[in-house]
Every structure is written in C-alpha cells, then in structure tokens.
CSV table of C-alpha atoms and ligand atoms in Angstrom, one decimal:
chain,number,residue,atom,x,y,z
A,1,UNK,CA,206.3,-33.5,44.5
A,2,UNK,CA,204.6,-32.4,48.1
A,3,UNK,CA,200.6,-32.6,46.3
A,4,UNK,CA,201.4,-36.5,45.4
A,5,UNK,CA,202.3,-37.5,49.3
A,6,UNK,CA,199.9,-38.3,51.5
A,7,UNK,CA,200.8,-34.3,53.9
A,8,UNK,CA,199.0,-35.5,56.9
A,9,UNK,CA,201.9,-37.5,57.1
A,10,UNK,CA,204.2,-34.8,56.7
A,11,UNK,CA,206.3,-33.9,59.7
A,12,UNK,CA,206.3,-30.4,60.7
A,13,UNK,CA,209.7,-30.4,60.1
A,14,UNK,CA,209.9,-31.2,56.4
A,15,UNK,CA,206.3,-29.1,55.8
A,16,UNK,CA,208.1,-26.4,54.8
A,17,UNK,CA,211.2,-26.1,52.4
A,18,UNK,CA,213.1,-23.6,50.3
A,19,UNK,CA,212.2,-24.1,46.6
A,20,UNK,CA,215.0,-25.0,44.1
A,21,UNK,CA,213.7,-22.0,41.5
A,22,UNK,CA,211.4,-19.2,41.7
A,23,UNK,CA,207.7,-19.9,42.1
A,24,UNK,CA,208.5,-23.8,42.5
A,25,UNK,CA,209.2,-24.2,38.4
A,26,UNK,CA,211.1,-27.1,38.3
A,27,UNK,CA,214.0,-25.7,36.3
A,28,UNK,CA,214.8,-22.2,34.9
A,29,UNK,CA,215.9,-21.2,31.3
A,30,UNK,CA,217.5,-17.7,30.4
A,31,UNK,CA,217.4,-16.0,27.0
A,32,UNK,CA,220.3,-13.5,26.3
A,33,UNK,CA,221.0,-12.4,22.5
A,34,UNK,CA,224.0,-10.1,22.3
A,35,UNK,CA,225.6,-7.0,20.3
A,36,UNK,CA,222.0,-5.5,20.0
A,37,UNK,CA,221.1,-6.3,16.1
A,38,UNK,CA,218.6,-5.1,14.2
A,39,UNK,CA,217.1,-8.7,14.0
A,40,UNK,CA,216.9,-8.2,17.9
A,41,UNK,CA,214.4,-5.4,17.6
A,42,UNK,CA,212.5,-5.9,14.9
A,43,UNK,CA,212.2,-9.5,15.8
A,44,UNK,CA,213.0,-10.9,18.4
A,45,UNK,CA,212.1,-8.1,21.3
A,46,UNK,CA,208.3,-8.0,19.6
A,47,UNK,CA,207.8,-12.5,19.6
A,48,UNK,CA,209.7,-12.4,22.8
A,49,UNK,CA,206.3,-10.2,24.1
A,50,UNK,CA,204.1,-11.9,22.4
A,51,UNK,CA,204.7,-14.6,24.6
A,52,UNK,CA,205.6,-12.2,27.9
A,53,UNK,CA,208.7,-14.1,28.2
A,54,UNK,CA,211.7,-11.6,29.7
A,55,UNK,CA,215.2,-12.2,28.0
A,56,UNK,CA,218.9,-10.2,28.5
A,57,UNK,CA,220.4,-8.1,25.9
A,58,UNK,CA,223.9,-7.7,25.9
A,59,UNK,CA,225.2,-3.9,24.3
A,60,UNK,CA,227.5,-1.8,23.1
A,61,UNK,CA,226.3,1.4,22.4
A,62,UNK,CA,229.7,2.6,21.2
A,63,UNK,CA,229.5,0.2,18.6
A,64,UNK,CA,228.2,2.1,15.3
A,65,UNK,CA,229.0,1.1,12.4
A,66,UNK,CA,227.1,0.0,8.6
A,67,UNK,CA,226.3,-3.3,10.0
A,68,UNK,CA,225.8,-2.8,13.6
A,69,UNK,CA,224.5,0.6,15.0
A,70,UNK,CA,223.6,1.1,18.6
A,71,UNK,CA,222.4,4.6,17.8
A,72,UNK,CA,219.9,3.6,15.1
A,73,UNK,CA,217.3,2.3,17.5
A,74,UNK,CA,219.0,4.3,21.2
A,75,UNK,CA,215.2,5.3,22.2
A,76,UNK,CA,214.0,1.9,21.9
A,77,UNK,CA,217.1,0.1,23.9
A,78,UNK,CA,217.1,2.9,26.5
A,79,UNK,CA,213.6,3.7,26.8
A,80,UNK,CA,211.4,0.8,25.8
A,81,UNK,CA,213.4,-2.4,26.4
A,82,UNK,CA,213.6,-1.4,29.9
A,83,UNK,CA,209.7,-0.9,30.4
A,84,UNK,CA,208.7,-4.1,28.3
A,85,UNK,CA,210.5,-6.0,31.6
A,86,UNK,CA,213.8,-6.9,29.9
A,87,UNK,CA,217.1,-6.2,30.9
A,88,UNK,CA,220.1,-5.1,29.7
A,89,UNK,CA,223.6,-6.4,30.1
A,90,UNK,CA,227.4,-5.2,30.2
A,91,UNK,CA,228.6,-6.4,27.0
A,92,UNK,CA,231.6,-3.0,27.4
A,93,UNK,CA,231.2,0.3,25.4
A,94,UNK,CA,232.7,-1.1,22.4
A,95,UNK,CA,233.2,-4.4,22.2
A,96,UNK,CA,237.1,-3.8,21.2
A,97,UNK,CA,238.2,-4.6,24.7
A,98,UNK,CA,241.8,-2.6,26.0
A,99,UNK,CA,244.6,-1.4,25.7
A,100,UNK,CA,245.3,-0.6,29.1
A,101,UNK,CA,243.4,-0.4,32.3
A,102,UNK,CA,242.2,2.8,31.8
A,103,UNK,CA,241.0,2.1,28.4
A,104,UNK,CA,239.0,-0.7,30.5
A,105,UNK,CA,237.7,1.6,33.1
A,106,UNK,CA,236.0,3.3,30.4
A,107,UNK,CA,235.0,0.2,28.3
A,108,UNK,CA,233.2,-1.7,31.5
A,109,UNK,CA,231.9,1.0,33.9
A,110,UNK,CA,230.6,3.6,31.2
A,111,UNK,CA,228.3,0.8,30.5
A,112,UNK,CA,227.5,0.1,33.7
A,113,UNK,CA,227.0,3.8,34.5
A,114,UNK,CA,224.2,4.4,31.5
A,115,UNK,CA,222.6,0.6,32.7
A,116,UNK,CA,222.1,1.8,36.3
A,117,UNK,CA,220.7,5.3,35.0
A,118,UNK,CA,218.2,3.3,32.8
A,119,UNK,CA,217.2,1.0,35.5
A,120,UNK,CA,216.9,3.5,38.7
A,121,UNK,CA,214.5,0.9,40.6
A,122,UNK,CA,217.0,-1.9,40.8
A,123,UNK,CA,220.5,-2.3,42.4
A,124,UNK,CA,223.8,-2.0,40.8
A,125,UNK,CA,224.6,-5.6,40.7
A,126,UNK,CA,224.0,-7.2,36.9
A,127,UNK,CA,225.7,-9.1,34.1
A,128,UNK,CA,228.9,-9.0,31.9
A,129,UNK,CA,230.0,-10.7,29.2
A,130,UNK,CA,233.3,-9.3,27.5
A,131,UNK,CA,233.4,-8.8,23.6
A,132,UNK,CA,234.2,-12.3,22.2
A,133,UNK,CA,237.6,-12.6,20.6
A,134,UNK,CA,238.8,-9.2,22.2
A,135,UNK,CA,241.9,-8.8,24.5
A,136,UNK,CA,242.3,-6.5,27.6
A,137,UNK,CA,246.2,-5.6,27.8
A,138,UNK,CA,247.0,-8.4,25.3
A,139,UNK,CA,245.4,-11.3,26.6
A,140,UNK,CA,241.5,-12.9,26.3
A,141,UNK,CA,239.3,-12.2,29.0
A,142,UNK,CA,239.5,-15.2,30.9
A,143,UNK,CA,243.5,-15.1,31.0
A,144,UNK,CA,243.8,-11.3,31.8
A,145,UNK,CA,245.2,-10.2,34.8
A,146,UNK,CA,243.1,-9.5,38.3
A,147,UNK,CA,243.3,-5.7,37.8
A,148,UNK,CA,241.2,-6.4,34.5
A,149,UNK,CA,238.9,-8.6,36.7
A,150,UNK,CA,238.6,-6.4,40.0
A,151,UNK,CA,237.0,-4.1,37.4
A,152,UNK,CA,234.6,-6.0,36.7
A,153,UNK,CA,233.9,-6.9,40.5
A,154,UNK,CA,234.4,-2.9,41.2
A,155,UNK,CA,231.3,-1.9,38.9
A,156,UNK,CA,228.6,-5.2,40.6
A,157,UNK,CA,229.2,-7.3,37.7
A,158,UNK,CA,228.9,-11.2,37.4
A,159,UNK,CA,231.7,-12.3,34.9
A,160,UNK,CA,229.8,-14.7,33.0
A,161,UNK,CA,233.5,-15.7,31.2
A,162,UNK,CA,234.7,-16.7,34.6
A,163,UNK,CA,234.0,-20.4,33.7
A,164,UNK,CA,231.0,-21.0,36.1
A,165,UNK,CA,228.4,-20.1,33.5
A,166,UNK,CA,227.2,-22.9,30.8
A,167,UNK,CA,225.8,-21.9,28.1
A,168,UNK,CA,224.7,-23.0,24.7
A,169,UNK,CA,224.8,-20.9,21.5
A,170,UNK,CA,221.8,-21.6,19.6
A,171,UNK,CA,222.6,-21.5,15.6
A,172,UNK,CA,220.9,-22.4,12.5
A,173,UNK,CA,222.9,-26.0,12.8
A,174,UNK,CA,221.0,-27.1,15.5
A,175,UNK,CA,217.5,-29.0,15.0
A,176,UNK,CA,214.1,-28.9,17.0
A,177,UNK,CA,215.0,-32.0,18.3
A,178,UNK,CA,218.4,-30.8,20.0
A,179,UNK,CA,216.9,-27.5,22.1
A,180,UNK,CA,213.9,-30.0,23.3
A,181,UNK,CA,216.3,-32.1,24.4
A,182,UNK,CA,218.1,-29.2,26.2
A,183,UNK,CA,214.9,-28.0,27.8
A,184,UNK,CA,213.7,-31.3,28.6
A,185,UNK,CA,217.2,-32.4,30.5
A,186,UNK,CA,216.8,-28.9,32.1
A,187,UNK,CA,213.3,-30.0,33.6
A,188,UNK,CA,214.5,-33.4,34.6
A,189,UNK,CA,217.6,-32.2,36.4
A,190,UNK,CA,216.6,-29.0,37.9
A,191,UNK,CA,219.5,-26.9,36.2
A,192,UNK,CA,219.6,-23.7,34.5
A,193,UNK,CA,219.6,-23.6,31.0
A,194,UNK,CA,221.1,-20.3,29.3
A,195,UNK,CA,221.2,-20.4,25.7
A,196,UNK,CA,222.8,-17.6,23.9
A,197,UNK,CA,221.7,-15.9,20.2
A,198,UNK,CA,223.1,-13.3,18.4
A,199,UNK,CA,221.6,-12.9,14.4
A,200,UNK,CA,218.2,-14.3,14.2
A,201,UNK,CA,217.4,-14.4,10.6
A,202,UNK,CA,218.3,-15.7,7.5
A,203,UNK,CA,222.3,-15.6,6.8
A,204,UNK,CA,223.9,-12.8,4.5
A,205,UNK,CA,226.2,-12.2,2.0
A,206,UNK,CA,228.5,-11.1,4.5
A,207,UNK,CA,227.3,-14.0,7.3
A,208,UNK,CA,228.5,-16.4,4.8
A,209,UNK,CA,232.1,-14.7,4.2
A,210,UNK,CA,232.3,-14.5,8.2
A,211,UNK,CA,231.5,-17.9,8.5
A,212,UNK,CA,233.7,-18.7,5.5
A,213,UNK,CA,236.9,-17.0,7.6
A,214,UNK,CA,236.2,-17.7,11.0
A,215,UNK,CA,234.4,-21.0,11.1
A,216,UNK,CA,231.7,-19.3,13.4
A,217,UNK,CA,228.6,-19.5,12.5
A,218,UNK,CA,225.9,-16.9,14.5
A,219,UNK,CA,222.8,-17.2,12.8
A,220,UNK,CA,219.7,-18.8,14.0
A,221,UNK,CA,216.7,-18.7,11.3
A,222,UNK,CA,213.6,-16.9,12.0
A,223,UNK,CA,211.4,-19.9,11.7
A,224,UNK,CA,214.0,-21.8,13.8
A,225,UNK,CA,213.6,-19.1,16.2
A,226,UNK,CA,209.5,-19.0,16.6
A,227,UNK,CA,209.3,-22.9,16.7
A,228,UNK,CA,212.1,-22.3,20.1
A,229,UNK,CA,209.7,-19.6,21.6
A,230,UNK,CA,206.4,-22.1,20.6
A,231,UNK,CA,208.2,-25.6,22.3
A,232,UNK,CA,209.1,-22.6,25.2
A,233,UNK,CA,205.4,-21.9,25.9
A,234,UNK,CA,204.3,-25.5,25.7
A,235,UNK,CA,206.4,-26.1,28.4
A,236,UNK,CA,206.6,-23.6,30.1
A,237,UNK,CA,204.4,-24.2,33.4
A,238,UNK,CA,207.7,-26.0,34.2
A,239,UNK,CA,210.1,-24.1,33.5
A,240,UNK,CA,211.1,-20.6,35.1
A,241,UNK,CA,212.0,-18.4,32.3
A,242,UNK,CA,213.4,-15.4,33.5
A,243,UNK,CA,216.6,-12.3,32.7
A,244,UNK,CA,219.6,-13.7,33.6
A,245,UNK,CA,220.4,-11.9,36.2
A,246,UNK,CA,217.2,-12.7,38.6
A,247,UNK,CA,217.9,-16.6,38.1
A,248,UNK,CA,221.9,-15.8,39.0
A,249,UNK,CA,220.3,-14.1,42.1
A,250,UNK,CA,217.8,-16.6,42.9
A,251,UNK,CA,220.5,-19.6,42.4
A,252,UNK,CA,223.0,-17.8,44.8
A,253,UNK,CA,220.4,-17.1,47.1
A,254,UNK,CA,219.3,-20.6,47.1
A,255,UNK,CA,222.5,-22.2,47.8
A,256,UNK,CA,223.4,-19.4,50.5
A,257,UNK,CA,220.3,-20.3,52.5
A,258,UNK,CA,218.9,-22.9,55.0
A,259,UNK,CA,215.2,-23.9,57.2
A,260,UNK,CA,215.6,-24.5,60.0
A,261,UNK,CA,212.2,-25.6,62.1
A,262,UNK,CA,212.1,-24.3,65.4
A,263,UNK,CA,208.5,-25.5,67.0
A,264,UNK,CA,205.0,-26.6,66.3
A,265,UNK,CA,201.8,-25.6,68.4
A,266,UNK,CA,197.7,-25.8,67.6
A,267,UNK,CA,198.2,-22.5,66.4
A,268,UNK,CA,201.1,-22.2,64.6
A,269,UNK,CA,204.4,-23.4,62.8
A,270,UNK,CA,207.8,-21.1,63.5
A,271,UNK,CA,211.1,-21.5,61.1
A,272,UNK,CA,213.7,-19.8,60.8
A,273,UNK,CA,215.3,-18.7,57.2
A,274,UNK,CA,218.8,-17.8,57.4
A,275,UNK,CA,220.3,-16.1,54.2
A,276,UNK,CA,224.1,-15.1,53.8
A,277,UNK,CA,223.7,-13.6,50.4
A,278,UNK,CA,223.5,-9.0,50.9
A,279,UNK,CA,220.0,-8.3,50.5
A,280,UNK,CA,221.3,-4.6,48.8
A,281,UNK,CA,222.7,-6.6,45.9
A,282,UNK,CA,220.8,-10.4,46.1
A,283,UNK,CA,217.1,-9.2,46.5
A,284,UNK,CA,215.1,-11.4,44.2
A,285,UNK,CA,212.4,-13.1,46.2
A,286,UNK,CA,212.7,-16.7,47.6
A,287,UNK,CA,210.2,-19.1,47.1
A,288,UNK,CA,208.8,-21.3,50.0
A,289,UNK,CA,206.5,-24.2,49.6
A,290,UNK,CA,204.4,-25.3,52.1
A,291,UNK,CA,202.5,-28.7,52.3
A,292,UNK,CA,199.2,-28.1,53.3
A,293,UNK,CA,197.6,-31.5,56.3
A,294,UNK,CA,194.4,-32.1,55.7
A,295,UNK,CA,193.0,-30.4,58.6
A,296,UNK,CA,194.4,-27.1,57.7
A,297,UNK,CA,191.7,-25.6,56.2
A,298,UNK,CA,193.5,-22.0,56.0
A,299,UNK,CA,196.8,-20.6,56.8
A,300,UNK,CA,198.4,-17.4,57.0
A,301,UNK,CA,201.8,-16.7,56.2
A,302,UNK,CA,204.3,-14.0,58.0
A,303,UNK,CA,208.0,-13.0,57.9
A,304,UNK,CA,208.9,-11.5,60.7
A,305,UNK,CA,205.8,-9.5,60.9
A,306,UNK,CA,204.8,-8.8,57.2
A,307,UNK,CA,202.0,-10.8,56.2
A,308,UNK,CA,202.9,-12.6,53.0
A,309,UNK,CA,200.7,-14.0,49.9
A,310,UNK,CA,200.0,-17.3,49.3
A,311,UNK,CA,199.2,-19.0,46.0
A,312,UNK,CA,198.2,-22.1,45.3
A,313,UNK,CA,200.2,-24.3,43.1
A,314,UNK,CA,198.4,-27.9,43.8
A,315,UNK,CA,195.5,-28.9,46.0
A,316,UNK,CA,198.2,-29.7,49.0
A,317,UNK,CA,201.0,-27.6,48.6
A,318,UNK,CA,201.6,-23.4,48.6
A,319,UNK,CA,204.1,-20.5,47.2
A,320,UNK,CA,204.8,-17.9,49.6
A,321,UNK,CA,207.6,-15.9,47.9
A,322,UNK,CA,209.6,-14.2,51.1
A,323,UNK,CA,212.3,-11.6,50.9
A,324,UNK,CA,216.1,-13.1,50.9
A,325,UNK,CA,216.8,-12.2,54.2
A,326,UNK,CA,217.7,-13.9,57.8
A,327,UNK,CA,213.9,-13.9,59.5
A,328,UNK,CA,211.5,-15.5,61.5
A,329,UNK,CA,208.9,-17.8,59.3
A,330,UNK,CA,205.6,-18.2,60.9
A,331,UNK,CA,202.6,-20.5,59.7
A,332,UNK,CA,200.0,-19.4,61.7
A,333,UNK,CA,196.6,-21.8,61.7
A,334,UNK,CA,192.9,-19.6,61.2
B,401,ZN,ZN1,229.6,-9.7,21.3
C-alpha cells in the first residue's frame, strides 16, 4: 500500500494511479437476493439498513401467486426500495420465460420500462438475470438464440447468465467458516465477490418437498443470515460493498482506462485519464489515489477544470473520485 512506502521516493510518474475498486477498498462484494420474497422485505431489506449496506433485488412483478406475490408489497418495491439506496434488477415480468420473441419483448423490456420509470435519476443501463430453469423459444437462456440475446442488449442490460459472472448461492448448507473464507479470498485477491440468496428463513413444508424433487435447496436461515451481515461489517473497511450494477460499472471502467503522466513542475503535476467506456451508460465515479511526498503540505485536485474533493485514506496517500471520462488530471501544489 502507497502509506507503507517511504513517498518522497515516489516518482511522479507512479504518484498517481487508478484504483482497482471504488474509494480504494481492496475488493468489492455484491448482495442480490431474487424473486422478491416476503422474507426479502420483512427481513432482509430492514438488517440490510441497519447496517447501510446497498444490495440488488431481482423481480417479477407479474409473478402473483399464494406463495410469491409481487403485488402484496408493490408500494414498498416501487416506492421505498428505490429511496432506501437499493436497486432493482431485470429478473423478466414473469419469470416463465418465452414462447416466442414477442413473448420476450414483453417479458425483458416491460421490466426494464417500469425499472427506468422508478429510477428517473440514473441511465438505462442495469442488470438481468433470466428466470432459472425457464426456456425462451425452447432452449435455456444461455443456449438461446442471438435474437433472444440482442434483447437483452436492446433494453441496456448486462446478461449476468452470459458466463462472465461468478457467483455463489449462499444456502443453509454452507457454514460461517465457508463465506469468511469467500470474503477473505475476495480481500486477498482483489476480486469481486457476488453471492446470491433467495429465501432467508427457516425452510417450509413446501421448501422441503421442493428440495425433496429438485435437489435445490434455496434457503439460507435467518441467524445464518445476520451472522453474514455481522462478519460483513467487521470487515468491511476493506471491502467495497455495493448494488451490482455500480461495481459491473466500476470494473469495466477500470479495465477500459489508463494514466498516463505527462509533466511535473514546482507547481504542479498533469496526467492524463483516458477512458473508453460511454460516460451516458458507464458513469460511476473512478477512484484515484494519490501518494502524498513529504513536502507537500496541501494539494488541490482538478479534472479538467472542476475542482475535485480529496479524502484522506492514510497519512500519505488520498481518494479523489473523478468522473469516467477522457480528461486532463492536475495536482496543483498550495
Ligand atoms: Zn428466479
């Protein structure tokens, strides 16, 4: 880490580098439950706030039946989940998947219609996941033709079935020992950790028959669930927990962008950021970190023109979070 060098030594070339996650965390972790359960908002929503930690919920708010009803709790998914800082995902209308294209037109971009309705302040891109087990003119997701795919390209959507996305299903089989070890190989390696719930709470009558038929089992007990959230916080200066969607923008970002240093005065240091990621989709911020010499006693921060704020993460070493676009960097010397 920059604070543990010795920065006088630091050559104004390597002073300044794009950071690997968000606010220099040294790895990022994503929560997304799907199928929005009861158990998701009478439990899960209200811990996850407790602890101001900002997960994905994946609906369906076609899907209304005795066991699972969108409609039961509407107001709160449309008009509270957004507010509390979470965000919801393309999981289609109702996770039966299609007959036909048009069938899938309707199934993917109805959903994405209502999401970009309940989130006016942010772009169109987000997530999608499609219904497990469903099949869109007779095949599974990830083996259905491109027309099935460009739809999900034509309505901003990340395919999260495409086979790029790890993730780990969290269930009442696995022990406290086997998510720390998750989140601790996360923090070591600098990856991203998604880990994916559906039923938190105690199994049913009917969970058992499920599991009985299918072999699946997608229940992760409540007490399982607030000893996750409690080895979460007592980690969590590390770790970037954040919606899915902002750490798919941030890692994209990240690996479409370079520093490049361009000179060094008295006065000040100039970079230049180049980004090849569209700012009108990929517009999470980038973070920069700076290693402060020892004769720097303050420094001011600009992209392009915009002044920019500066926090302090260590005695030697600064956040500036800048905007994902091509730009002049400037370190100017007070
Ligand atoms: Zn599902």
């Amino acid at each position: 880490m920059p604070s543990q060098m010795n920065s006088s030594k630091i050559l104004p070339t390597e002073r300044l580098s794009i950071s690997k996650w968000y606010s220099a965390k040294r790895c990022a972790i994503s929560l997304r439950f799907d199928d929005n359960l009861d158990s998701h908002v009478n439990l899960v929503i209200p811990q996850l706030n407790k602890y101001d930690i900002k997960a994905t919920f994946m609906i369906n708010p076609g899907r209304n039946n005795f066991i699972i009803s969108y409609k039961r709790h509407q107001e709160f998914w449309e008009k509270q989940v957004p507010v509390m800082g979470h965000r919801l995902g393309n999981h289609t209308w109702n996770h039966k998947g299609a007959k036909n294209l048009e069938e899938a037109e309707y199934e993917i971009g109805e959903v994405s219609e209502l999401l970009w309705n309940l989130y006016p302040n942010e772009n169109k891109l987000n997530v999608f996941a499609s219904g497990g087990g469903e099949t869109w003119g007779g095949r599974r997701w990830h083996k259905a033709s491109f027309q099935y795919k460009q739809l999900a390209e034509k309505f901003f959507l990340i395919d999260l079935y495409s086979g790029e996305h790890k993730r780990i299903e969290l269930n009442s089989n696995f022990a406290q020992k086997d998510w720390n070890f998750m989140i601790d190989d996360s923090i070591e390696n600098g990856t991203h950790q998604a880990f994916v719930f559906h039923k938190i709470g105690d199994k049913s009558s009917i969970d058992f028959l499920k599991e009985f038929i299918t072999g699946y089992n997608n229940c992760f007990s409540s007490n399982k669930f607030l000893d996750f959230l409690a080895d979460l916080e007592s980690k969590k200066d590390k770790i970037w927990i954040a919606p899915l969607i902002d750490i798919l923008k941030y890692e994209r970002e990240y690996k479409s962008s370079e520093l490049q240093f361009i000179s060094n005065s008295d006065s000040e240091l100039e970079y230049v950021l180049n980004v090849n990621t569209d700012l009108s989709l990929y517009d999470h911020p980038l973070s920069l970190v700076y290693s402060i010499v020892n004769t720097e006693k303050h420094i001011k921060v600009f992209q392009n023109e915009t002044e920019l704020e500066i926090s302090k993460i260590f005695e030697n070493c600064r956040v500036i979070n800048v905007q994902p676009k091509s730009s002049s960097i400037f370190i100017k010397f007070t």
